[in-house]
JSON list of C-alpha atoms in Angstrom, two decimals:
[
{"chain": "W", "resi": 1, "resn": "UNK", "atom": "CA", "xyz": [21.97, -14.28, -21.81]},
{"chain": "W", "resi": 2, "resn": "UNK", "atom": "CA", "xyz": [22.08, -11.15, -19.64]},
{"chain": "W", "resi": 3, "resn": "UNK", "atom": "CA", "xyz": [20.76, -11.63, -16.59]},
{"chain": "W", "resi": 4, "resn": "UNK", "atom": "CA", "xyz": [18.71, -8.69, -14.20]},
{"chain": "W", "resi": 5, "resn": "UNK", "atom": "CA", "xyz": [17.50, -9.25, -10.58]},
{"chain": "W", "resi": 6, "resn": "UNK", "atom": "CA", "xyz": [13.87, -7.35, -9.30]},
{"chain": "W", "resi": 7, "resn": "UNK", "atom": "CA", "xyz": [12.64, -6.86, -6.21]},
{"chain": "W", "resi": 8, "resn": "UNK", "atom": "CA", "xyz": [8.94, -6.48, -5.81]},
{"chain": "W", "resi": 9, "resn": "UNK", "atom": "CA", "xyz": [8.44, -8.30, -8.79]},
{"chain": "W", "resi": 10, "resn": "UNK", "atom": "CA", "xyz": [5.21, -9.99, -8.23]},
{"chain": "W", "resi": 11, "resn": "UNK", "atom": "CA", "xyz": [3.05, -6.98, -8.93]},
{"chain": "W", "resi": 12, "resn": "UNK", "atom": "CA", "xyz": [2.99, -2.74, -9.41]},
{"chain": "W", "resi": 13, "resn": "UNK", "atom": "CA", "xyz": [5.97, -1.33, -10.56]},
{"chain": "W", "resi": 14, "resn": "UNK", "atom": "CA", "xyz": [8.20, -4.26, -10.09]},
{"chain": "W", "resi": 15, "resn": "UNK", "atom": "CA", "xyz": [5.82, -6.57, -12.38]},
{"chain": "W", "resi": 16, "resn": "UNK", "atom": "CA", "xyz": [6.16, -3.51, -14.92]},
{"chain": "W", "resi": 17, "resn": "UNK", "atom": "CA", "xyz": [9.99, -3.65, -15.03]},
{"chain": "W", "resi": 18, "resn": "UNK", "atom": "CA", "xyz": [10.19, -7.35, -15.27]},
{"chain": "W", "resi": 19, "resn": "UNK", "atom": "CA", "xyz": [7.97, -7.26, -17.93]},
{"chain": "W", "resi": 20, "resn": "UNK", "atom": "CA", "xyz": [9.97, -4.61, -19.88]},
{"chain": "W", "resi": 21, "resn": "UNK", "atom": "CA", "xyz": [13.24, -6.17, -19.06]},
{"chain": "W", "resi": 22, "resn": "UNK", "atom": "CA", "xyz": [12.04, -9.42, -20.67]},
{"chain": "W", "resi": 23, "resn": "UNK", "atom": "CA", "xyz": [10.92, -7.61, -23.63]},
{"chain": "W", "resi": 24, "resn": "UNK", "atom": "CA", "xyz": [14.37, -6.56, -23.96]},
{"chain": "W", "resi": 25, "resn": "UNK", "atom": "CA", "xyz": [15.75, -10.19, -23.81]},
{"chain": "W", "resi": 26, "resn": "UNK", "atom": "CA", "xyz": [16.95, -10.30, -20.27]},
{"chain": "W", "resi": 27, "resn": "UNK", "atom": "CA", "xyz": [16.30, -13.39, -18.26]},
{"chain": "W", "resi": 28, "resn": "UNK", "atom": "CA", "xyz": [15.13, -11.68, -15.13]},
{"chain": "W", "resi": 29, "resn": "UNK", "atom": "CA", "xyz": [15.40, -13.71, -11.31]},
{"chain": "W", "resi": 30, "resn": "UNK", "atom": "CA", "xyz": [12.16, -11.98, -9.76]},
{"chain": "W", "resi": 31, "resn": "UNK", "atom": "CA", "xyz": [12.07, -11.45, -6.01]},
{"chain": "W", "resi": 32, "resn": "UNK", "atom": "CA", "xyz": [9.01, -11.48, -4.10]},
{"chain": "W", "resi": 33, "resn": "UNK", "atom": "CA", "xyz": [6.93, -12.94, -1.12]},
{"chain": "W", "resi": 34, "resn": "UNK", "atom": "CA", "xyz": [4.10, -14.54, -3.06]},
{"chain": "W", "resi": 35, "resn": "UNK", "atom": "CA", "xyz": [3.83, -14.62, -6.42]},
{"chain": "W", "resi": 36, "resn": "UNK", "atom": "CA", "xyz": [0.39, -16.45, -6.54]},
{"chain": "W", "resi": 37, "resn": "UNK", "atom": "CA", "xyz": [-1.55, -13.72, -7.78]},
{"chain": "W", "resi": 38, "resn": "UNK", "atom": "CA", "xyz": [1.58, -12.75, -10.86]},
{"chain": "W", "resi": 39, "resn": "UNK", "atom": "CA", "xyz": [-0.40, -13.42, -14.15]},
{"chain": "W", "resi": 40, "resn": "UNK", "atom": "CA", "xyz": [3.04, -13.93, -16.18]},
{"chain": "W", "resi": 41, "resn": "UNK", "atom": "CA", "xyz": [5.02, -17.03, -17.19]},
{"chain": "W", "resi": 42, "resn": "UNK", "atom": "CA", "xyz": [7.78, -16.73, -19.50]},
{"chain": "W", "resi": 43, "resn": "UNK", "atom": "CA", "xyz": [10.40, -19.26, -19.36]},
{"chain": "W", "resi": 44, "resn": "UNK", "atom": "CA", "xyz": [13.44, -16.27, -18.90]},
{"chain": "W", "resi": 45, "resn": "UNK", "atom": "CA", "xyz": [10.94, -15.06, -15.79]},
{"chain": "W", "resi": 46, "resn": "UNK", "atom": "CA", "xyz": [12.42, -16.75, -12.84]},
{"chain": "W", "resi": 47, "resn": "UNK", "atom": "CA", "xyz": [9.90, -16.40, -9.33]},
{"chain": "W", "resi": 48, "resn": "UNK", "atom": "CA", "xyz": [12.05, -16.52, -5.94]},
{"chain": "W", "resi": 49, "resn": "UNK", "atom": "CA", "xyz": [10.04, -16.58, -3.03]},
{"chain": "W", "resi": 50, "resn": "UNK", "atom": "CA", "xyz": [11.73, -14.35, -0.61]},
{"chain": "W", "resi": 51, "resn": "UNK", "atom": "CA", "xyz": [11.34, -12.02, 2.43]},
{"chain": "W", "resi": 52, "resn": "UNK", "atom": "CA", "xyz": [13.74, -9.60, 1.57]},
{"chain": "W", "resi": 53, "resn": "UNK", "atom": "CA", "xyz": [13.90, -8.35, 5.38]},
{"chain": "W", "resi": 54, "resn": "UNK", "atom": "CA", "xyz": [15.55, -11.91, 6.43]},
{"chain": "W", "resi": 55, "resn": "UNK", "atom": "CA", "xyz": [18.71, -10.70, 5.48]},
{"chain": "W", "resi": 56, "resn": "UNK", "atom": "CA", "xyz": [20.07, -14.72, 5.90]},
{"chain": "W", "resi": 57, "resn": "UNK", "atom": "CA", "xyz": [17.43, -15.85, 3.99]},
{"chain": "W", "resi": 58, "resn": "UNK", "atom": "CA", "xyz": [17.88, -13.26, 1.14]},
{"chain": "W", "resi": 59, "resn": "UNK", "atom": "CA", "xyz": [21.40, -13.94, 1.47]},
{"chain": "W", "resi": 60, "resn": "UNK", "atom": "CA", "xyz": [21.25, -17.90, 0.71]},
{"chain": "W", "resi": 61, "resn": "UNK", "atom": "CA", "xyz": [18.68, -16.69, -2.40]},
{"chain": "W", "resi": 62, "resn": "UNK", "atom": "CA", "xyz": [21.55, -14.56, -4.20]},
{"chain": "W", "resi": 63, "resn": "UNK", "atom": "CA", "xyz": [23.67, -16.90, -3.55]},
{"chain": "W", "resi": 64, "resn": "UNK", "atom": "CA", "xyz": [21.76, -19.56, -5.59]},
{"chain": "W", "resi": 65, "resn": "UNK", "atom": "CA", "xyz": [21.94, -16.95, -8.44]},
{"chain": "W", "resi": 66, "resn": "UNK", "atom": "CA", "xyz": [25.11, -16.59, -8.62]},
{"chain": "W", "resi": 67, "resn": "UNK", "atom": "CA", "xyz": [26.15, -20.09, -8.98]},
{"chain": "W", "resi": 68, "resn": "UNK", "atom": "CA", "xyz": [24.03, -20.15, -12.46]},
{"chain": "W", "resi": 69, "resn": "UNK", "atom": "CA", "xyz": [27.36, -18.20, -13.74]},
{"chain": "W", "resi": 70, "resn": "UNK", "atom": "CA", "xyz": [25.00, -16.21, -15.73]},
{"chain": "W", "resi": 71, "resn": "UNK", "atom": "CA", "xyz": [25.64, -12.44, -16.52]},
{"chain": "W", "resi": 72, "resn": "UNK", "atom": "CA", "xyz": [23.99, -10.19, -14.25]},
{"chain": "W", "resi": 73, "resn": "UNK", "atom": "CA", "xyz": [23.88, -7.22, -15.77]},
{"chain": "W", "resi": 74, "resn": "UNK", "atom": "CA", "xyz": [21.21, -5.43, -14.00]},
{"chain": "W", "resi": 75, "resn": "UNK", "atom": "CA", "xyz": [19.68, -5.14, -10.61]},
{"chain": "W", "resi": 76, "resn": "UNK", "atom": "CA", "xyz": [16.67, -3.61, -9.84]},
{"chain": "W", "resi": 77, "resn": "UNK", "atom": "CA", "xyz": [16.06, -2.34, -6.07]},
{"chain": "W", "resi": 78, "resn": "UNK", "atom": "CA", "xyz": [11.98, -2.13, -6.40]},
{"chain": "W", "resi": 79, "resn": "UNK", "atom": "CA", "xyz": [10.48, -3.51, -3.21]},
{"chain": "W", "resi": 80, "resn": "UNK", "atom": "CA", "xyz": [8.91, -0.78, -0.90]},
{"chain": "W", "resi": 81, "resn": "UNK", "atom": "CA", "xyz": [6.42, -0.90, 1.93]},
{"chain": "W", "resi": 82, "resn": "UNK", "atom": "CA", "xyz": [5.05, 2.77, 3.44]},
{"chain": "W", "resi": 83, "resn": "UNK", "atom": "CA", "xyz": [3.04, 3.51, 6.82]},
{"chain": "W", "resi": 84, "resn": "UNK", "atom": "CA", "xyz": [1.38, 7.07, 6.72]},
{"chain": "W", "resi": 85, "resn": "UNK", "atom": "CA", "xyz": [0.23, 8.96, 9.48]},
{"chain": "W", "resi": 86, "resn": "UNK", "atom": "CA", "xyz": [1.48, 11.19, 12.54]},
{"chain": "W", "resi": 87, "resn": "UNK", "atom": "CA", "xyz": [5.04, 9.58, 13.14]},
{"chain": "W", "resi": 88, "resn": "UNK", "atom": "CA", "xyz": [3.56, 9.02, 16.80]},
{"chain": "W", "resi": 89, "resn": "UNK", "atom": "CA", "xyz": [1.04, 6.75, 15.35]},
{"chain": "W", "resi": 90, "resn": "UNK", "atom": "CA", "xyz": [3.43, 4.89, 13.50]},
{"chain": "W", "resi": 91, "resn": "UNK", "atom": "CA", "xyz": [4.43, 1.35, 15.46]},
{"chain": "W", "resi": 92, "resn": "UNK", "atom": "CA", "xyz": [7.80, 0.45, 15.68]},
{"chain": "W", "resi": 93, "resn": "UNK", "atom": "CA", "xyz": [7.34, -2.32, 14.04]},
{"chain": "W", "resi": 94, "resn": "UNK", "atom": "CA", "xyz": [6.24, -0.70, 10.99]},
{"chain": "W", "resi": 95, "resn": "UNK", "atom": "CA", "xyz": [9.49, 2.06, 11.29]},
{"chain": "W", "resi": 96, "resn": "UNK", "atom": "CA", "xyz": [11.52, -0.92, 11.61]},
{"chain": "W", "resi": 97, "resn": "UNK", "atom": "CA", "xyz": [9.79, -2.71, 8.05]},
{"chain": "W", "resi": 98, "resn": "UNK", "atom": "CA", "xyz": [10.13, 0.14, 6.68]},
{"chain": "W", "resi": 99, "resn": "UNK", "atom": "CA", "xyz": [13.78, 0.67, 7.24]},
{"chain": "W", "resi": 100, "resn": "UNK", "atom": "CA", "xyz": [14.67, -3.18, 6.28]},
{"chain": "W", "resi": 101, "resn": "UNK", "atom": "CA", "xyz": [12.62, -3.20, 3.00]},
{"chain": "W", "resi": 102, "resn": "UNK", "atom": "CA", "xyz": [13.40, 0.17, 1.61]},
{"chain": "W", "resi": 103, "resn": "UNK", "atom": "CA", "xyz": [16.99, 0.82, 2.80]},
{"chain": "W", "resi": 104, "resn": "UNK", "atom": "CA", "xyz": [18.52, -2.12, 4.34]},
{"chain": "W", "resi": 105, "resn": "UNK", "atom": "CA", "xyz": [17.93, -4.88, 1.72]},
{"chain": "W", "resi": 106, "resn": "UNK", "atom": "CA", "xyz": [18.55, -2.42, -0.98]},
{"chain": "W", "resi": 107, "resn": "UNK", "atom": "CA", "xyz": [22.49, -1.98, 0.27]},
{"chain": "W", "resi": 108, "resn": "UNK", "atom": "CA", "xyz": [22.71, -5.24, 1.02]},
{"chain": "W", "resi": 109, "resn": "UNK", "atom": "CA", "xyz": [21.61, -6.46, -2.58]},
{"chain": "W", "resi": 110, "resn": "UNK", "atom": "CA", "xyz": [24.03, -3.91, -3.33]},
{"chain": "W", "resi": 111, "resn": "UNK", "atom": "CA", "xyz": [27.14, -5.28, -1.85]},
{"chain": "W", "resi": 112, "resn": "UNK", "atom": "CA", "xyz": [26.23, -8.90, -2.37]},
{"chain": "W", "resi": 113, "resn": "UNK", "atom": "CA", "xyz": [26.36, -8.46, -6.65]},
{"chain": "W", "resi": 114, "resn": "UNK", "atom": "CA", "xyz": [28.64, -5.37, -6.74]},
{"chain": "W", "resi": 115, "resn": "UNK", "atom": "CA", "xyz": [31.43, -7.12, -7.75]},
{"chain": "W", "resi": 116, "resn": "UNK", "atom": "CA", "xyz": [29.89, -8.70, -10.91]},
{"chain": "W", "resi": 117, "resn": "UNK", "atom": "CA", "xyz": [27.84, -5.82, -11.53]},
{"chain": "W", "resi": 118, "resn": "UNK", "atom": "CA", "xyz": [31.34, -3.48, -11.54]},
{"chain": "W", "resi": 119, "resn": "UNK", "atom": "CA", "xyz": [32.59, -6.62, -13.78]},
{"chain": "W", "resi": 120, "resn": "UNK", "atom": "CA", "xyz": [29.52, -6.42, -16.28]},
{"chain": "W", "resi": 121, "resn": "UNK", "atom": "CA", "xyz": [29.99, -2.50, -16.10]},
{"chain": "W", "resi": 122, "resn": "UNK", "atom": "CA", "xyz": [26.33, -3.09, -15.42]},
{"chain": "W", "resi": 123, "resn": "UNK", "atom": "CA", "xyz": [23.04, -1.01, -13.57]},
{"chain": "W", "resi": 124, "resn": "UNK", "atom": "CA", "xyz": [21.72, -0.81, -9.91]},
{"chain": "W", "resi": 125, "resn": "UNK", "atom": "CA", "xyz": [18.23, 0.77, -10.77]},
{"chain": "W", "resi": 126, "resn": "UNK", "atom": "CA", "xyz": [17.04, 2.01, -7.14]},
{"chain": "W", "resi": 127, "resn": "UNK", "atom": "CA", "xyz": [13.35, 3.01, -7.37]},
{"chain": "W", "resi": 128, "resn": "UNK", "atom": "CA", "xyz": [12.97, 5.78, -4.70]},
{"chain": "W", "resi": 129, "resn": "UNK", "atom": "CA", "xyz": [10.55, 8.42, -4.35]},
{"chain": "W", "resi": 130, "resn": "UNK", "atom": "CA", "xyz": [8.87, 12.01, -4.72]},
{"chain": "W", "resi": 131, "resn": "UNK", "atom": "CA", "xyz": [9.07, 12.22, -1.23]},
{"chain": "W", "resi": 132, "resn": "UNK", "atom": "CA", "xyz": [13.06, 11.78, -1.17]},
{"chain": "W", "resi": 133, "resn": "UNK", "atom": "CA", "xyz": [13.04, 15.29, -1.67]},
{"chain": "W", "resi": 134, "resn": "UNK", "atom": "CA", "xyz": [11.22, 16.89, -0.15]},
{"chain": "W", "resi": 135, "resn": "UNK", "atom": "CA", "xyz": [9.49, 17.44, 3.60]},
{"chain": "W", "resi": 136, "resn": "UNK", "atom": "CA", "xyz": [6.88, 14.54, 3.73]},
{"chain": "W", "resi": 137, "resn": "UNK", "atom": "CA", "xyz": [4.51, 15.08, 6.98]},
{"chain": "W", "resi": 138, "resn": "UNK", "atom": "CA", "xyz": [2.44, 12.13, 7.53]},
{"chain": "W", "resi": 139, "resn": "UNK", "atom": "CA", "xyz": [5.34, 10.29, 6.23]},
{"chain": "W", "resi": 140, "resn": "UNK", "atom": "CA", "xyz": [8.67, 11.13, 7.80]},
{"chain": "W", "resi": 141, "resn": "UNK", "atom": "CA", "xyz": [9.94, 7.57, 8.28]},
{"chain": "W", "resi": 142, "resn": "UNK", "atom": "CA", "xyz": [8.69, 6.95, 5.09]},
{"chain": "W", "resi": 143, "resn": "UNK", "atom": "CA", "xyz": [10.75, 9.44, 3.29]},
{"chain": "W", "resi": 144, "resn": "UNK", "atom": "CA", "xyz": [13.44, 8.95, 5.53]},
{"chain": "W", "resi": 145, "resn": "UNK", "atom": "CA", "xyz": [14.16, 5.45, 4.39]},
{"chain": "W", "resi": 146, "resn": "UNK", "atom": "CA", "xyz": [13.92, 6.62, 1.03]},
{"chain": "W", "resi": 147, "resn": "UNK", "atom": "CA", "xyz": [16.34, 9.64, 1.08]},
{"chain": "W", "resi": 148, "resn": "UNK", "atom": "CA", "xyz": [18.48, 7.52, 2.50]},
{"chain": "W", "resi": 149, "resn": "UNK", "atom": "CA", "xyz": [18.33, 5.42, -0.43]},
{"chain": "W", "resi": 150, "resn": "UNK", "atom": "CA", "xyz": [18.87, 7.99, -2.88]},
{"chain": "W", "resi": 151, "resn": "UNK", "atom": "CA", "xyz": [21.82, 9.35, -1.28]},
{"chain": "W", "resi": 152, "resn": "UNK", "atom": "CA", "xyz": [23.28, 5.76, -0.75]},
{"chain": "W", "resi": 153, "resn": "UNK", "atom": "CA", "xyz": [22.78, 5.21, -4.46]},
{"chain": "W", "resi": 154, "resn": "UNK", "atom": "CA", "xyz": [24.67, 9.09, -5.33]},
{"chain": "W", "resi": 155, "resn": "UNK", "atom": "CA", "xyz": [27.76, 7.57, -3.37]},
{"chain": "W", "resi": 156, "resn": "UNK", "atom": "CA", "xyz": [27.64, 4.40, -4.35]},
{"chain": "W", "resi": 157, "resn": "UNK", "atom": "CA", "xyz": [28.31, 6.01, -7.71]},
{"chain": "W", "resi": 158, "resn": "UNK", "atom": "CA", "xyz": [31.00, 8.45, -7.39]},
{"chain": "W", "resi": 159, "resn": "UNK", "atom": "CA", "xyz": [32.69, 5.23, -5.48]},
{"chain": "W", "resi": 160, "resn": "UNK", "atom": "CA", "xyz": [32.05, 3.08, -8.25]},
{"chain": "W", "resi": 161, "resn": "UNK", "atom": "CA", "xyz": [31.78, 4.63, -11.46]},
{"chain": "W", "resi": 162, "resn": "UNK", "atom": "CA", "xyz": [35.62, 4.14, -12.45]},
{"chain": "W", "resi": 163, "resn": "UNK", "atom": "CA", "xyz": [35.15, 0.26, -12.55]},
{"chain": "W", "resi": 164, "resn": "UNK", "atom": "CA", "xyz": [31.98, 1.16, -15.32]},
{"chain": "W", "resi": 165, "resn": "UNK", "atom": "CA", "xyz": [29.36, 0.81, -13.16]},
{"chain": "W", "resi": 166, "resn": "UNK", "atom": "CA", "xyz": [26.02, 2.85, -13.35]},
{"chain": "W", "resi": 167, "resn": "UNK", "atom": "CA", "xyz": [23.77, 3.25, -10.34]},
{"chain": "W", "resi": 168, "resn": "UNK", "atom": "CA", "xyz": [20.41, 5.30, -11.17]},
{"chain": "W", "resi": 169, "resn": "UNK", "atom": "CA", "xyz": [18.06, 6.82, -8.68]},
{"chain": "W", "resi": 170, "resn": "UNK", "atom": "CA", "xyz": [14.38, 6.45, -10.38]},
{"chain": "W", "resi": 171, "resn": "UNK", "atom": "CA", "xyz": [11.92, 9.24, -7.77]},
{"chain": "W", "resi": 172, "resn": "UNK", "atom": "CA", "xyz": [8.23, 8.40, -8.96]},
{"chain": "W", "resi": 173, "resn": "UNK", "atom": "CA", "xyz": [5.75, 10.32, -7.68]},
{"chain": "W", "resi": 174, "resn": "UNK", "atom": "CA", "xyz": [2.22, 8.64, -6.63]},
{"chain": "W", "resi": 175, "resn": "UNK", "atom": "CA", "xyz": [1.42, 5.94, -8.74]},
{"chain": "W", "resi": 176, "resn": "UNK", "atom": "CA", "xyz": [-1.65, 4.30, -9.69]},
{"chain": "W", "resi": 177, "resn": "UNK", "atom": "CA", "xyz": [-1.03, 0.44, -7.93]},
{"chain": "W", "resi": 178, "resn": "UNK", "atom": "CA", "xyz": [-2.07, -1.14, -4.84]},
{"chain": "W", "resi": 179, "resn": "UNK", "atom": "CA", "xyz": [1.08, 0.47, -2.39]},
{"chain": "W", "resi": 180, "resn": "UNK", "atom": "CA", "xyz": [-1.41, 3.09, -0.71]},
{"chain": "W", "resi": 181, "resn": "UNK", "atom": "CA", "xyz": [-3.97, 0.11, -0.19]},
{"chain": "W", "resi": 182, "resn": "UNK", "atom": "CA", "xyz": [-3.99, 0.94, 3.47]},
{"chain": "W", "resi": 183, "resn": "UNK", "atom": "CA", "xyz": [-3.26, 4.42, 3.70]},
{"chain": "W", "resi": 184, "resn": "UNK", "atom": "CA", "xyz": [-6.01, 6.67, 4.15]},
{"chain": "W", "resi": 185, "resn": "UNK", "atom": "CA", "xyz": [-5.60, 8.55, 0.91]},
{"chain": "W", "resi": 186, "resn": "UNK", "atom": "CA", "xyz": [-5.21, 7.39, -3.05]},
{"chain": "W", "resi": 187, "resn": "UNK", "atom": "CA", "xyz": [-4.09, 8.84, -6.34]},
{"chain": "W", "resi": 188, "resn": "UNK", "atom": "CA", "xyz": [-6.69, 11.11, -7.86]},
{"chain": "W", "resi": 189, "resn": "UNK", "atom": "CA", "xyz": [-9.39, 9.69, -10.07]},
{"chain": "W", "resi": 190, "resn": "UNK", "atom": "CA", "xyz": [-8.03, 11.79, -13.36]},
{"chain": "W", "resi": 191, "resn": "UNK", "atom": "CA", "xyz": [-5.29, 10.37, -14.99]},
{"chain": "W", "resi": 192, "resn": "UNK", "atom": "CA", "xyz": [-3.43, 13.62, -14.91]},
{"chain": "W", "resi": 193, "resn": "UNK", "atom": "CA", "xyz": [-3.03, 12.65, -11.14]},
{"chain": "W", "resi": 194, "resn": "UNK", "atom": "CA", "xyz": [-1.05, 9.89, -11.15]},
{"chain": "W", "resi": 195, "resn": "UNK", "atom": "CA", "xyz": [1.64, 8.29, -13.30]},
{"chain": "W", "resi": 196, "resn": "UNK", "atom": "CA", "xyz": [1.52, 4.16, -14.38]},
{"chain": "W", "resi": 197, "resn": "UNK", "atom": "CA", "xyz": [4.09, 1.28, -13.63]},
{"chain": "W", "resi": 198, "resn": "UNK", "atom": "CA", "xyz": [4.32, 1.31, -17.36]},
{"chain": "W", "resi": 199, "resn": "UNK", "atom": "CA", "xyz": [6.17, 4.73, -16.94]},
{"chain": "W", "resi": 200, "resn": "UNK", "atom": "CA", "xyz": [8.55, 3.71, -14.34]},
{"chain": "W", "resi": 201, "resn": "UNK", "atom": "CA", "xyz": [9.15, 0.83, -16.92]},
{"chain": "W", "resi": 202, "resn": "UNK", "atom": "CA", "xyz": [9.80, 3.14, -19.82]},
{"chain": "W", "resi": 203, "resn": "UNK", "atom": "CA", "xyz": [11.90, 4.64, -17.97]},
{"chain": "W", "resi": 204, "resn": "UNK", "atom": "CA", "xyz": [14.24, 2.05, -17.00]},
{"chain": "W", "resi": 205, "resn": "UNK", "atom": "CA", "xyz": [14.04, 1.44, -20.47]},
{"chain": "W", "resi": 206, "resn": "UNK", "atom": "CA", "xyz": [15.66, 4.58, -21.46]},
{"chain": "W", "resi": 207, "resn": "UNK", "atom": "CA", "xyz": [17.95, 4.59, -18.52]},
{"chain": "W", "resi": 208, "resn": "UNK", "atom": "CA", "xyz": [19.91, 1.38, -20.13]},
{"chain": "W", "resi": 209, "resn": "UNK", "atom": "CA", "xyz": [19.47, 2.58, -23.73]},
{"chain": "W", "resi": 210, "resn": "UNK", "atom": "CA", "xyz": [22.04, 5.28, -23.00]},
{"chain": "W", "resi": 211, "resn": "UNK", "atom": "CA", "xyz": [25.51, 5.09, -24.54]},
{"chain": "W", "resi": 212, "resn": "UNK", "atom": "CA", "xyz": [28.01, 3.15, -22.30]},
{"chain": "W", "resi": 213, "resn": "UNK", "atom": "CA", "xyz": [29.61, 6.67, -21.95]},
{"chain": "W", "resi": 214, "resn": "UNK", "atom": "CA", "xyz": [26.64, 7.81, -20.66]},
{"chain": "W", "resi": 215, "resn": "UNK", "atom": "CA", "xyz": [24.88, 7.65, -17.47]},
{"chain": "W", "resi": 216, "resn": "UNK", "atom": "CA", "xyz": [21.40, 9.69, -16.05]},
{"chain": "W", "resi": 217, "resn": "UNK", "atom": "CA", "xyz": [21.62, 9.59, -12.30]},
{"chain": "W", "resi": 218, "resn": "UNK", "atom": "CA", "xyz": [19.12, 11.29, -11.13]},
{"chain": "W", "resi": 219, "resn": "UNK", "atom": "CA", "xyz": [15.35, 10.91, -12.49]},
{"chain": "W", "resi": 220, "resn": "UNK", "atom": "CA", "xyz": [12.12, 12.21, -11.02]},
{"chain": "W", "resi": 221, "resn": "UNK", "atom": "CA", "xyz": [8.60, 10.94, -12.78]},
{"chain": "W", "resi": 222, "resn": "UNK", "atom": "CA", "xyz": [5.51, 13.47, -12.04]},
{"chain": "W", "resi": 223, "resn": "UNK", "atom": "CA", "xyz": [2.06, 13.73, -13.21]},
{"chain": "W", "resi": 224, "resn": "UNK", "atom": "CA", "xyz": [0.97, 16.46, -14.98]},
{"chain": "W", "resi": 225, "resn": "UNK", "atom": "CA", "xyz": [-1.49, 17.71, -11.77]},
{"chain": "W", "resi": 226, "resn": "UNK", "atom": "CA", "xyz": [-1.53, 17.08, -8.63]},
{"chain": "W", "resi": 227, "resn": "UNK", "atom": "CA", "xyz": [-4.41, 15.38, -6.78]},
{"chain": "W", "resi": 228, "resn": "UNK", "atom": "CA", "xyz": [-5.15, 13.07, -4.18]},
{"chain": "W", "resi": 229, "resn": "UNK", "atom": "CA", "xyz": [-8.18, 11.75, -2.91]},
{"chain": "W", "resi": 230, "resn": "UNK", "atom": "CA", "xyz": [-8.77, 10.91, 0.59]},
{"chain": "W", "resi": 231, "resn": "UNK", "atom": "CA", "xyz": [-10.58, 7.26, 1.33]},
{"chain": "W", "resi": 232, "resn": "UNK", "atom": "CA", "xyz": [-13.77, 7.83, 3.47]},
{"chain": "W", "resi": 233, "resn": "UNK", "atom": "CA", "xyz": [-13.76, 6.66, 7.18]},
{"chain": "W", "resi": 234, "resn": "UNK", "atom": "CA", "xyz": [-15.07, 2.99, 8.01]},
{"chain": "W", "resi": 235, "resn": "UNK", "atom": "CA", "xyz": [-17.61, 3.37, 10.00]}
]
């Protein structure tokens, strides 16, 4: 049975994917740090309970994977955590969370199942973001670690791609989960404002439909307008 690995996979986007992939008869090892509120069981849906920022921890995880001799086909770089505000307000130990969940553990996933992913002429699926590309006050970490991510994914490409390997860059604008929880703005309250985990899903969907010959790099997911609401101040 093919085989994909998601990060992030206990809810949002993540959940989405996983749910897709399994739909498409993938088995799919789901990586997360609590799964106790994931309303999904399906035999091929495999919870691992995993900080992704202990890199030895995450390490010995992958490793248990791999010895299932299963083929991986596809893995899925989802997990993201985001601090907003003036970068002087930001605490280091939120820059430095923000760095090992959206661009450290990423490469590191990376190099630990590149070699059966070039094998499997298989996918690394690296959900990044609007803000990649563009100037993002009241985010610049944020971005940061995120344009770092898409430009690690457009060289792990041109380095790979002889072996068969396809590495996709997915940039979703604002989406309508629970990431900007504790931010103090939201998506709009029209649905033209936002876009769903279902279309990040559909559009790994496509992205893997493609003829072998074929790879889209590159993909950025809008809604049609757009809003955002600002949460009012506690008092």
């Amino acid at each position: 049975m093919k085989t994909a690995v998601v990060t992030g996979a206990s809810s949002g986007i993540g959940l989405s994917i996983t749910k897709k992939l399994l739909q498409l008869g993938y088995k799919v090892y789901g990586i997360a740090r609590d799964f106790s509120k994931t309303e999904i069981e399906d035999s091929n849906f495999i919870k691992i309970n995993c900080d992704i920022t202990k890199t030895s921890e995450l390490e010995m995880k992958i490793k248990e994977i791999r010895k299932q001799e299963e083929e991986i086909k596809i893995l899925v770089n989802n997990a993201g955590v985001g601090y907003f505000g003036p970068h002087e307000e930001i605490s280091i130990k939120n820059i430095h969370k923000m760095i090992a969940t959206n661009l450290e553990a990423p490469m590191i996933l990376s190099q630990l199942l590149l070699r059966e992913l070039k094998k499997n002429k298989g996918f690394i699926i690296n959900i990044s973001s609007i803000t990649a590309k563009k100037s993002s006050p009241i985010g610049c970490a944020y971005s940061a670690t995120k344009a770092g991510l898409s430009h690690f994914s457009e060289s792990l490409f041109d380095e790979a791609r002889k072996s068969g390997l396809k590495v996709i860059t997915i940039h979703p604008d604002m989406a309508k989960t629970n990431f900007y929880s504790e931010a103090n703005f939201r998506e709009g309250d029209s649905t033209e404002s936002y876009i769903t985990p279902e279309c990040v899903a559909d559009t790994v969907e496509m992205v893997i439909s493609q003829r072998s010959e074929t790879v889209i790099t590159d993909i950025v997911i809008r809604p049609q307008k757009h809003m955002i609401t600002k949460k009012p101040r506690d008092k």
